[in-house]
PDB file of C-alpha atoms in Angstrom:
ATOM      1  CA  UNK A   1      -0.217   0.491   0.082  1.00 54.00           C
ATOM      2  CA  UNK A   2       1.851   3.592  -0.444  1.00 62.00           C
ATOM      3  CA  UNK A   3       1.976   6.094   1.134  1.00 73.00           C
ATOM      4  CA  UNK A   4      -1.279   9.083   1.533  1.00 70.00           C
ATOM      5  CA  UNK A   5      -0.244  12.063   0.869  1.00 82.00           C
ATOM      6  CA  UNK A   6      -2.536  14.322   1.533  1.00 89.00           C
ATOM      7  CA  UNK A   7      -2.044  18.680   1.473  1.00 92.00           C
ATOM      8  CA  UNK A   8      -4.839  19.464   4.251  1.00 94.00           C
ATOM      9  CA  UNK A   9      -2.979  16.552   7.137  1.00 94.00           C
ATOM     10  CA  UNK A  10       0.314  17.552   6.147  1.00 94.00           C
ATOM     11  CA  UNK A  11      -0.590  21.170   6.815  1.00 96.00           C
ATOM     12  CA  UNK A  12      -1.916  20.902   9.732  1.00 97.00           C
ATOM     13  CA  UNK A  13       0.503  19.038  11.105  1.00 96.00           C
ATOM     14  CA  UNK A  14       2.977  21.195   9.463  1.00 97.00           C
ATOM     15  CA  UNK A  15       1.311  23.705  11.800  1.00 97.00           C
ATOM     16  CA  UNK A  16       1.001  22.351  14.439  1.00 98.00           C
ATOM     17  CA  UNK A  17       4.920  21.370  14.492  1.00 98.00           C
ATOM     18  CA  UNK A  18       5.643  25.148  14.670  1.00 97.00           C
ATOM     19  CA  UNK A  19       3.414  26.198  17.322  1.00 98.00           C
ATOM     20  CA  UNK A  20       5.139  23.600  19.227  1.00 98.00           C
ATOM     21  CA  UNK A  21       8.751  24.591  18.036  1.00 98.00           C
ATOM     22  CA  UNK A  22       7.883  28.213  19.575  1.00 98.00           C
ATOM     23  CA  UNK A  23       7.535  26.542  22.781  1.00 98.00           C
ATOM     24  CA  UNK A  24       3.339  26.445  23.180  1.00 98.00           C
ATOM     25  CA  UNK A  25       1.641  23.647  25.032  1.00 97.00           C
ATOM     26  CA  UNK A  26       0.000  22.396  21.372  1.00 98.00           C
ATOM     27  CA  UNK A  27      -2.727  20.545  21.040  1.00 98.00           C
ATOM     28  CA  UNK A  28      -5.554  18.729  18.307  1.00 97.00           C
ATOM     29  CA  UNK A  29      -8.206  18.672  21.182  1.00 96.00           C
ATOM     30  CA  UNK A  30     -10.080  21.405  24.014  1.00 93.00           C
ATOM     31  CA  UNK A  31      -8.184  20.139  26.503  1.00 92.00           C
ATOM     32  CA  UNK A  32      -9.538  19.339  30.335  1.00 87.00           C
ATOM     33  CA  UNK A  33      -9.748  22.009  32.531  1.00 80.00           C
ATOM     34  CA  UNK A  34      -6.702  21.386  34.476  1.00 84.00           C
ATOM     35  CA  UNK A  35      -4.450  22.441  32.065  1.00 89.00           C
ATOM     36  CA  UNK A  36      -2.187  25.203  32.475  1.00 92.00           C
ATOM     37  CA  UNK A  37      -2.555  28.247  30.595  1.00 94.00           C
ATOM     38  CA  UNK A  38      -1.842  29.452  27.997  1.00 96.00           C
ATOM     39  CA  UNK A  39      -2.013  27.026  25.949  1.00 97.00           C
ATOM     40  CA  UNK A  40      -2.657  26.713  21.880  1.00 98.00           C
ATOM     41  CA  UNK A  41      -5.576  24.610  20.436  1.00 98.00           C
ATOM     42  CA  UNK A  42      -4.874  23.397  16.780  1.00 98.00           C
ATOM     43  CA  UNK A  43      -8.478  23.717  15.592  1.00 96.00           C
ATOM     44  CA  UNK A  44     -10.870  23.200  12.220  1.00 97.00           C
ATOM     45  CA  UNK A  45     -10.012  23.027   9.362  1.00 97.00           C
ATOM     46  CA  UNK A  46     -12.124  23.674   5.924  1.00 97.00           C
ATOM     47  CA  UNK A  47     -10.751  22.455   3.248  1.00 94.00           C
ATOM     48  CA  UNK A  48     -11.515  23.136  -0.936  1.00 93.00           C
ATOM     49  CA  UNK A  49     -10.094  21.618  -3.961  1.00 89.00           C
ATOM     50  CA  UNK A  50      -9.227  23.027  -7.048  1.00 86.00           C
ATOM     51  CA  UNK A  51      -9.224  20.357 -10.065  1.00 80.00           C
ATOM     52  CA  UNK A  52      -7.947  21.846 -13.772  1.00 79.00           C
ATOM     53  CA  UNK A  53      -7.218  19.342 -16.320  1.00 80.00           C
ATOM     54  CA  UNK A  54      -4.191  17.976 -15.362  1.00 80.00           C
ATOM     55  CA  UNK A  55      -3.289  19.277 -11.109  1.00 79.00           C
ATOM     56  CA  UNK A  56      -4.897  19.173  -8.219  1.00 79.00           C
ATOM     57  CA  UNK A  57      -4.870  22.253  -6.014  1.00 89.00           C
ATOM     58  CA  UNK A  58      -6.500  23.507  -3.090  1.00 93.00           C
ATOM     59  CA  UNK A  59      -7.606  26.164  -0.058  1.00 94.00           C
ATOM     60  CA  UNK A  60      -7.690  25.170   3.355  1.00 96.00           C
ATOM     61  CA  UNK A  61      -8.826  27.400   6.446  1.00 97.00           C
ATOM     62  CA  UNK A  62      -6.913  26.543   9.464  1.00 97.00           C
ATOM     63  CA  UNK A  63      -8.528  27.783  13.134  1.00 97.00           C
ATOM     64  CA  UNK A  64      -6.015  28.043  15.262  1.00 97.00           C
ATOM     65  CA  UNK A  65      -7.378  28.940  19.157  1.00 97.00           C
ATOM     66  CA  UNK A  66      -4.978  30.634  22.128  1.00 97.00           C
ATOM     67  CA  UNK A  67      -6.363  30.376  25.938  1.00 95.00           C
ATOM     68  CA  UNK A  68      -4.825  32.056  28.369  1.00 94.00           C
ATOM     69  CA  UNK A  69      -6.441  33.894  31.700  1.00 91.00           C
ATOM     70  CA  UNK A  70      -8.248  37.313  31.006  1.00 89.00           C
ATOM     71  CA  UNK A  71      -4.665  39.096  33.055  1.00 90.00           C
ATOM     72  CA  UNK A  72      -2.675  37.706  29.926  1.00 92.00           C
ATOM     73  CA  UNK A  73      -3.892  39.473  26.850  1.00 90.00           C
ATOM     74  CA  UNK A  74      -0.544  41.129  25.334  1.00 93.00           C
ATOM     75  CA  UNK A  75       0.675  37.402  26.363  1.00 94.00           C
ATOM     76  CA  UNK A  76      -1.761  36.079  24.099  1.00 94.00           C
ATOM     77  CA  UNK A  77      -1.463  38.732  21.417  1.00 93.00           C
ATOM     78  CA  UNK A  78       2.243  37.695  21.193  1.00 95.00           C
ATOM     79  CA  UNK A  79       2.003  34.347  20.765  1.00 96.00           C
ATOM     80  CA  UNK A  80      -0.481  34.764  17.985  1.00 95.00           C
ATOM     81  CA  UNK A  81       1.784  37.559  16.383  1.00 95.00           C
ATOM     82  CA  UNK A  82       4.504  34.764  16.680  1.00 96.00           C
ATOM     83  CA  UNK A  83       2.514  32.074  15.129  1.00 96.00           C
ATOM     84  CA  UNK A  84       1.069  34.880  12.422  1.00 95.00           C
ATOM     85  CA  UNK A  85       4.665  35.209  11.460  1.00 96.00           C
ATOM     86  CA  UNK A  86       5.594  31.486  11.617  1.00 96.00           C
ATOM     87  CA  UNK A  87       2.866  30.231   9.118  1.00 96.00           C
ATOM     88  CA  UNK A  88       3.652  33.213   6.997  1.00 95.00           C
ATOM     89  CA  UNK A  89       7.001  32.229   6.750  1.00 95.00           C
ATOM     90  CA  UNK A  90       5.997  28.699   5.402  1.00 94.00           C
ATOM     91  CA  UNK A  91       6.523  28.036   1.755  1.00 92.00           C
ATOM     92  CA  UNK A  92       6.850  24.663   1.440  1.00 92.00           C
ATOM     93  CA  UNK A  93       6.322  21.320   3.490  1.00 93.00           C
ATOM     94  CA  UNK A  94       7.482  18.000   2.206  1.00 90.00           C
ATOM     95  CA  UNK A  95       5.412  17.709  -1.072  1.00 89.00           C
ATOM     96  CA  UNK A  96       3.312  21.004  -1.797  1.00 91.00           C
ATOM     97  CA  UNK A  97       4.190  24.532  -2.104  1.00 92.00           C
ATOM     98  CA  UNK A  98       1.592  26.805  -0.103  1.00 95.00           C
ATOM     99  CA  UNK A  99       1.355  30.630   0.441  1.00 94.00           C
ATOM    100  CA  UNK A 100      -0.639  32.460   2.503  1.00 95.00           C
ATOM    101  CA  UNK A 101      -3.987  33.981   0.898  1.00 93.00           C
ATOM    102  CA  UNK A 102      -5.305  35.635   3.959  1.00 93.00           C
ATOM    103  CA  UNK A 103      -6.067  35.662   8.105  1.00 92.00           C
ATOM    104  CA  UNK A 104      -8.225  37.345  10.907  1.00 94.00           C
ATOM    105  CA  UNK A 105      -7.009  37.459  14.706  1.00 92.00           C
ATOM    106  CA  UNK A 106      -9.834  38.205  16.800  1.00 92.00           C
ATOM    107  CA  UNK A 107      -9.454  38.365  20.978  1.00 90.00           C
ATOM    108  CA  UNK A 108     -12.883  37.500  23.089  1.00 90.00           C
ATOM    109  CA  UNK A 109     -13.279  37.679  26.314  1.00 88.00           C
ATOM    110  CA  UNK A 110     -14.701  34.427  28.096  1.00 84.00           C
ATOM    111  CA  UNK A 111     -16.236  35.156  30.968  1.00 78.00           C
ATOM    112  CA  UNK A 112     -17.089  32.039  33.428  1.00 71.00           C
ATOM    113  CA  UNK A 113     -17.158  33.747  36.769  1.00 69.00           C
ATOM    114  CA  UNK A 114     -14.594  30.842  38.350  1.00 76.00           C
ATOM    115  CA  UNK A 115     -12.019  31.321  35.511  1.00 80.00           C
ATOM    116  CA  UNK A 116     -12.938  34.499  33.330  1.00 88.00           C
ATOM    117  CA  UNK A 117     -10.159  33.688  30.377  1.00 91.00           C
ATOM    118  CA  UNK A 118      -9.000  35.648  27.028  1.00 93.00           C
ATOM    119  CA  UNK A 119      -9.393  33.774  23.629  1.00 94.00           C
ATOM    120  CA  UNK A 120      -7.284  34.305  20.500  1.00 95.00           C
ATOM    121  CA  UNK A 121      -9.021  33.425  17.582  1.00 96.00           C
ATOM    122  CA  UNK A 122      -6.492  32.713  14.097  1.00 95.00           C
ATOM    123  CA  UNK A 123      -8.146  31.666  11.649  1.00 96.00           C
ATOM    124  CA  UNK A 124      -5.754  31.137   8.389  1.00 96.00           C
ATOM    125  CA  UNK A 125      -6.464  31.017   4.860  1.00 96.00           C
ATOM    126  CA  UNK A 126      -3.396  28.905   2.924  1.00 96.00           C
ATOM    127  CA  UNK A 127      -4.030  27.769  -1.031  1.00 95.00           C
ATOM    128  CA  UNK A 128      -1.603  24.917  -2.354  1.00 91.00           C
ATOM    129  CA  UNK A 129       0.293  23.895  -5.377  1.00 83.00           C
ATOM    130  CA  UNK A 130       2.526  21.254  -6.157  1.00 71.00           C
ATOM    131  CA  UNK A 131       5.903  21.296  -5.508  1.00 62.00           C
ATOM    132  CA  UNK A 132       8.135  21.469  -7.734  1.00 56.00           C
ATOM    133  CA  UNK A 133       5.640  24.496  -9.798  1.00 59.00           C
TER     134      UNK A 133
END
């Protein structure tokens, strides 16, 4: 059986490793309440293929969440800025060429009386081409 080379899995795993390389506690699931803040949750992914006569192209939208206590909004902003810079510097993964085509950054407050949080949301769209193109 040959190896499956999926651009969307490849970029998700690449972004996950970038977050870890920045020193952030990073998860592919939303952890339980006992986790230490701040942390990164590489969350939702929405992808769409574009086929030409001979090639496949596509884009993916990744939603990255950063959580911490409401008193650490600056920490969240700095973390999202470093993630933004790292992701915008992606040119290639193992099998694909990538271009960032858009991003949005949001900061929300979650008013849980026992544990008020700031929730940073980094919404990024990346397009892929074949690596040799």
